[in-house]
């Protein structure tokens, strides 16, 4: 079973607690990097903690929850080797794994309820990358990542 690192801001805190308990009950090793209350914090700080844990191989997969999932995904995708997908239903969660090999999923504590969040996790963790033509596409994303800083827009 994969090891999972989880983080949230104040908009995702309550759902994070429920998601964490659900994953632990399912037998996953879960590292919680905060936040630890509903007090206002900045989501990039927690996205950075989660993706750094993955980059340093302290965990294989990450879950990030803010109000909408959007700010967490924007932040996480700034980091090399991170493929973060905003998912708000089981179908997109499954496809994010099968086609995009998403190593991080993000969703919104103000968007999805607990039941939908659990179905997202089941779909994401229960599916696997299909490889094949999708590997070619991910390689192109990686090449863009490598070259992005070389582009000069006039
Ligand atoms: C915080 O109010 C909110 O902006 C944040 O949780 C998230 O939704 C940002 O994308």
PDB file of C-alpha atoms and ligand atoms in Angstrom:
ATOM      1  CA  UNK A   1       0.000   0.000   0.000  1.00  0.00           C
ATOM      2  CA  UNK A   2       1.230   3.453  -0.853  1.00  0.00           C
ATOM      3  CA  UNK A   3       2.334   5.944   1.768  1.00  0.00           C
ATOM      4  CA  UNK A   4       0.326   9.157   1.653  1.00  0.00           C
ATOM      5  CA  UNK A   5       1.093  12.695   2.801  1.00  0.00           C
ATOM      6  CA  UNK A   6      -1.876  14.956   3.438  1.00  0.00           C
ATOM      7  CA  UNK A   7      -2.232  18.694   3.944  1.00  0.00           C
ATOM      8  CA  UNK A   8      -4.926  21.351   4.026  1.00  0.00           C
ATOM      9  CA  UNK A   9      -5.583  25.002   4.731  1.00  0.00           C
ATOM     10  CA  UNK A  10      -8.431  26.283   6.888  1.00  0.00           C
ATOM     11  CA  UNK A  11     -10.897  25.672   4.034  1.00  0.00           C
ATOM     12  CA  UNK A  12      -9.984  21.995   3.977  1.00  0.00           C
ATOM     13  CA  UNK A  13      -9.089  21.317   7.594  1.00  0.00           C
ATOM     14  CA  UNK A  14     -12.290  19.606   8.733  1.00  0.00           C
ATOM     15  CA  UNK A  15     -12.441  17.390   5.659  1.00  0.00           C
ATOM     16  CA  UNK A  16      -8.730  16.566   6.004  1.00  0.00           C
ATOM     17  CA  UNK A  17      -9.361  15.150   9.467  1.00  0.00           C
ATOM     18  CA  UNK A  18     -12.086  12.863   8.107  1.00  0.00           C
ATOM     19  CA  UNK A  19     -10.026  11.844   5.071  1.00  0.00           C
ATOM     20  CA  UNK A  20      -7.019  11.071   7.261  1.00  0.00           C
ATOM     21  CA  UNK A  21      -9.061   8.810   9.547  1.00  0.00           C
ATOM     22  CA  UNK A  22     -10.571   7.066   6.513  1.00  0.00           C
ATOM     23  CA  UNK A  23      -7.158   6.350   4.969  1.00  0.00           C
ATOM     24  CA  UNK A  24      -5.656   5.143   8.248  1.00  0.00           C
ATOM     25  CA  UNK A  25      -8.624   2.815   8.753  1.00  0.00           C
ATOM     26  CA  UNK A  26      -8.003   1.431   5.264  1.00  0.00           C
ATOM     27  CA  UNK A  27      -4.437   0.605   6.289  1.00  0.00           C
ATOM     28  CA  UNK A  28      -2.468   3.391   4.586  1.00  0.00           C
ATOM     29  CA  UNK A  29       0.497   5.049   6.240  1.00  0.00           C
ATOM     30  CA  UNK A  30      -0.525   8.715   6.443  1.00  0.00           C
ATOM     31  CA  UNK A  31       1.659  11.709   7.264  1.00  0.00           C
ATOM     32  CA  UNK A  32      -0.293  14.848   8.173  1.00  0.00           C
ATOM     33  CA  UNK A  33       1.593  18.116   7.561  1.00  0.00           C
ATOM     34  CA  UNK A  34      -1.204  20.377   8.850  1.00  0.00           C
ATOM     35  CA  UNK A  35      -2.959  22.691   9.195  1.00  0.00           C
ATOM     36  CA  UNK A  36      -4.164  21.849  12.664  1.00  0.00           C
ATOM     37  CA  UNK A  37      -7.211  24.087  13.104  1.00  0.00           C
ATOM     38  CA  UNK A  38      -9.758  26.195  11.246  1.00  0.00           C
ATOM     39  CA  UNK A  39      -7.636  29.299  11.804  1.00  0.00           C
ATOM     40  CA  UNK A  40      -6.727  31.163   8.633  1.00  0.00           C
ATOM     41  CA  UNK A  41      -3.470  30.086   6.956  1.00  0.00           C
ATOM     42  CA  UNK A  42      -1.960  30.326   3.458  1.00  0.00           C
ATOM     43  CA  UNK A  43      -2.531  27.271   1.263  1.00  0.00           C
ATOM     44  CA  UNK A  44       0.828  27.477  -0.612  1.00  0.00           C
ATOM     45  CA  UNK A  45       2.675  26.706   2.649  1.00  0.00           C
ATOM     46  CA  UNK A  46       0.856  23.389   3.016  1.00  0.00           C
ATOM     47  CA  UNK A  47       1.031  22.474  -0.666  1.00  0.00           C
ATOM     48  CA  UNK A  48       4.797  22.989  -0.462  1.00  0.00           C
ATOM     49  CA  UNK A  49       5.093  20.725   2.591  1.00  0.00           C
ATOM     50  CA  UNK A  50       3.196  17.928   0.859  1.00  0.00           C
ATOM     51  CA  UNK A  51       5.093  18.051  -2.425  1.00  0.00           C
ATOM     52  CA  UNK A  52       8.474  18.346  -0.719  1.00  0.00           C
ATOM     53  CA  UNK A  53       7.682  15.137   1.184  1.00  0.00           C
ATOM     54  CA  UNK A  54       7.016  13.424  -2.151  1.00  0.00           C
ATOM     55  CA  UNK A  55      10.117  14.865  -3.791  1.00  0.00           C
ATOM     56  CA  UNK A  56      12.205  13.665  -0.857  1.00  0.00           C
ATOM     57  CA  UNK A  57      10.535  10.234  -1.114  1.00  0.00           C
ATOM     58  CA  UNK A  58       9.093  10.408   2.392  1.00  0.00           C
ATOM     59  CA  UNK A  59       5.736   9.554   0.802  1.00  0.00           C
ATOM     60  CA  UNK A  60       4.595   8.294  -2.585  1.00  0.00           C
ATOM     61  CA  UNK A  61       1.297  10.131  -2.984  1.00  0.00           C
ATOM     62  CA  UNK A  62      -0.234  13.381  -1.738  1.00  0.00           C
ATOM     63  CA  UNK A  63      -3.694  14.700  -0.921  1.00  0.00           C
ATOM     64  CA  UNK A  64      -4.270  18.454  -0.646  1.00  0.00           C
ATOM     65  CA  UNK A  65      -7.522  20.074   0.445  1.00  0.00           C
ATOM     66  CA  UNK A  66      -8.312  23.782   0.441  1.00  0.00           C
ATOM     67  CA  UNK A  67     -11.610  25.575  -0.152  1.00  0.00           C
ATOM     68  CA  UNK A  68     -11.775  24.637  -3.830  1.00  0.00           C
ATOM     69  CA  UNK A  69      -8.674  22.531  -4.480  1.00  0.00           C
ATOM     70  CA  UNK A  70      -7.553  25.079  -7.054  1.00  0.00           C
ATOM     71  CA  UNK A  71      -4.902  27.018  -5.162  1.00  0.00           C
ATOM     72  CA  UNK A  72      -3.372  23.768  -3.905  1.00  0.00           C
ATOM     73  CA  UNK A  73      -3.118  22.383  -7.446  1.00  0.00           C
ATOM     74  CA  UNK A  74      -1.657  25.589  -8.883  1.00  0.00           C
ATOM     75  CA  UNK A  75       0.995  25.576  -6.174  1.00  0.00           C
ATOM     76  CA  UNK A  76       1.789  21.855  -6.281  1.00  0.00           C
ATOM     77  CA  UNK A  77       2.298  21.871 -10.044  1.00  0.00           C
ATOM     78  CA  UNK A  78       5.129  24.404  -9.698  1.00  0.00           C
ATOM     79  CA  UNK A  79       7.280  21.632  -8.234  1.00  0.00           C
ATOM     80  CA  UNK A  80       9.338  19.298 -10.426  1.00  0.00           C
ATOM     81  CA  UNK A  81       7.969  15.792 -10.764  1.00  0.00           C
ATOM     82  CA  UNK A  82       4.597  16.688  -9.293  1.00  0.00           C
ATOM     83  CA  UNK A  83       1.450  15.925 -11.279  1.00  0.00           C
ATOM     84  CA  UNK A  84      -1.396  17.388  -9.237  1.00  0.00           C
ATOM     85  CA  UNK A  85      -4.999  17.048 -10.401  1.00  0.00           C
ATOM     86  CA  UNK A  86      -8.062  18.858  -9.099  1.00  0.00           C
ATOM     87  CA  UNK A  87     -10.724  16.157  -8.801  1.00  0.00           C
ATOM     88  CA  UNK A  88     -14.259  16.531  -7.588  1.00  0.00           C
ATOM     89  CA  UNK A  89     -15.772  13.166  -8.511  1.00  0.00           C
ATOM     90  CA  UNK A  90     -14.780   9.506  -8.730  1.00  0.00           C
ATOM     91  CA  UNK A  91     -14.458   9.524 -12.534  1.00  0.00           C
ATOM     92  CA  UNK A  92     -11.921  12.338 -12.731  1.00  0.00           C
ATOM     93  CA  UNK A  93     -10.090  10.839  -9.755  1.00  0.00           C
ATOM     94  CA  UNK A  94      -9.788   7.464 -11.504  1.00  0.00           C
ATOM     95  CA  UNK A  95      -8.726   9.037 -14.805  1.00  0.00           C
ATOM     96  CA  UNK A  96      -6.164  11.267 -13.109  1.00  0.00           C
ATOM     97  CA  UNK A  97      -4.388   8.071 -12.097  1.00  0.00           C
ATOM     98  CA  UNK A  98      -4.987   5.969 -15.220  1.00  0.00           C
ATOM     99  CA  UNK A  99      -4.064   8.606 -17.810  1.00  0.00           C
ATOM    100  CA  UNK A 100      -2.168  11.351 -15.979  1.00  0.00           C
ATOM    101  CA  UNK A 101      -0.427   9.306 -13.303  1.00  0.00           C
ATOM    102  CA  UNK A 102      -1.343  12.033 -10.820  1.00  0.00           C
ATOM    103  CA  UNK A 103       0.812  11.669  -7.732  1.00  0.00           C
ATOM    104  CA  UNK A 104      -1.184  14.364  -5.951  1.00  0.00           C
ATOM    105  CA  UNK A 105      -4.930  14.980  -5.896  1.00  0.00           C
ATOM    106  CA  UNK A 106      -6.561  18.128  -4.666  1.00  0.00           C
ATOM    107  CA  UNK A 107     -10.179  18.891  -3.898  1.00  0.00           C
ATOM    108  CA  UNK A 108     -12.289  21.447  -2.113  1.00  0.00           C
ATOM    109  CA  UNK A 109     -13.602  21.208   1.408  1.00  0.00           C
ATOM    110  CA  UNK A 110     -16.225  23.750   0.319  1.00  0.00           C
ATOM    111  CA  UNK A 111     -17.103  21.731  -2.776  1.00  0.00           C
ATOM    112  CA  UNK A 112     -17.347  18.053  -1.872  1.00  0.00           C
ATOM    113  CA  UNK A 113     -18.963  16.317   1.063  1.00  0.00           C
ATOM    114  CA  UNK A 114     -17.387  13.522   3.082  1.00  0.00           C
ATOM    115  CA  UNK A 115     -19.027  10.731   1.073  1.00  0.00           C
ATOM    116  CA  UNK A 116     -17.837  12.109  -2.251  1.00  0.00           C
ATOM    117  CA  UNK A 117     -14.351  12.669  -0.818  1.00  0.00           C
ATOM    118  CA  UNK A 118     -14.185   8.998   0.206  1.00  0.00           C
ATOM    119  CA  UNK A 119     -15.349   7.878  -3.254  1.00  0.00           C
ATOM    120  CA  UNK A 120     -12.653  10.095  -4.810  1.00  0.00           C
ATOM    121  CA  UNK A 121     -10.001   8.416  -2.670  1.00  0.00           C
ATOM    122  CA  UNK A 122     -11.276   4.922  -3.463  1.00  0.00           C
ATOM    123  CA  UNK A 123     -11.251   5.677  -7.194  1.00  0.00           C
ATOM    124  CA  UNK A 124      -7.802   7.276  -7.178  1.00  0.00           C
ATOM    125  CA  UNK A 125      -6.122   4.651  -5.014  1.00  0.00           C
ATOM    126  CA  UNK A 126      -7.938   1.779  -6.695  1.00  0.00           C
ATOM    127  CA  UNK A 127      -6.684   2.622 -10.174  1.00  0.00           C
ATOM    128  CA  UNK A 128      -3.225   2.575 -11.721  1.00  0.00           C
ATOM    129  CA  UNK A 129      -1.334   4.285 -14.511  1.00  0.00           C
ATOM    130  CA  UNK A 130      -1.988   2.618 -17.861  1.00  0.00           C
ATOM    131  CA  UNK A 131       1.338   3.594 -19.461  1.00  0.00           C
ATOM    132  CA  UNK A 132       1.540   3.188 -23.246  1.00  0.00           C
ATOM    133  CA  UNK A 133       0.575   6.350 -25.146  1.00  0.00           C
ATOM    134  CA  UNK A 134       0.057   8.136 -21.838  1.00  0.00           C
ATOM    135  CA  UNK A 135       3.729   7.739 -21.010  1.00  0.00           C
ATOM    136  CA  UNK A 136       4.613   9.571 -24.241  1.00  0.00           C
ATOM    137  CA  UNK A 137       2.336  12.438 -23.212  1.00  0.00           C
ATOM    138  CA  UNK A 138       3.729  12.639 -19.703  1.00  0.00           C
ATOM    139  CA  UNK A 139       7.223  12.670 -21.184  1.00  0.00           C
ATOM    140  CA  UNK A 140       6.189  15.732 -23.196  1.00  0.00           C
ATOM    141  CA  UNK A 141       5.019  17.454 -20.031  1.00  0.00           C
ATOM    142  CA  UNK A 142       8.342  16.607 -18.422  1.00  0.00           C
ATOM    143  CA  UNK A 143      10.202  18.039 -21.415  1.00  0.00           C
ATOM    144  CA  UNK A 144       8.213  21.265 -21.073  1.00  0.00           C
ATOM    145  CA  UNK A 145       9.089  21.347 -17.385  1.00  0.00           C
ATOM    146  CA  UNK A 146      12.791  21.028 -18.277  1.00  0.00           C
ATOM    147  CA  UNK A 147      12.675  23.713 -20.965  1.00  0.00           C
ATOM    148  CA  UNK A 148      10.111  26.127 -19.534  1.00  0.00           C
ATOM    149  CA  UNK A 149      12.659  28.509 -18.126  1.00  0.00           C
ATOM    150  CA  UNK A 150      14.425  28.761 -21.479  1.00  0.00           C
ATOM    151  CA  UNK A 151      11.417  30.303 -23.256  1.00  0.00           C
ATOM    152  CA  UNK A 152      11.661  34.030 -23.840  1.00  0.00           C
ATOM    153  CA  UNK A 153       8.403  35.830 -24.610  1.00  0.00           C
ATOM    154  CA  UNK A 154       8.950  39.081 -26.523  1.00  0.00           C
TER     155      UNK A 154
HETATM  156  C1  LIG B   1      -9.172  30.374   1.304  1.00  0.00           C
HETATM  157  O1  LIG B   1     -10.197  31.247   1.610  1.00  0.00           O
HETATM  158  C2  LIG B   1      -9.326  29.861  -0.113  1.00  0.00           C
HETATM  159  O2  LIG B   1      -8.984  30.840  -1.035  1.00  0.00           O
HETATM  160  C3  LIG B   1      -8.498  28.603  -0.316  1.00  0.00           C
HETATM  161  O3  LIG B   1      -8.896  27.632   0.604  1.00  0.00           O
HETATM  162  C4  LIG B   1      -8.576  27.925  -1.667  1.00  0.00           C
HETATM  163  O4  LIG B   1      -9.901  27.697  -2.016  1.00  0.00           O
HETATM  164  C5  LIG B   1      -7.798  28.539  -2.741  1.00  0.00           C
HETATM  165  O5  LIG B   1      -7.716  28.038  -3.863  1.00  0.00           O
END
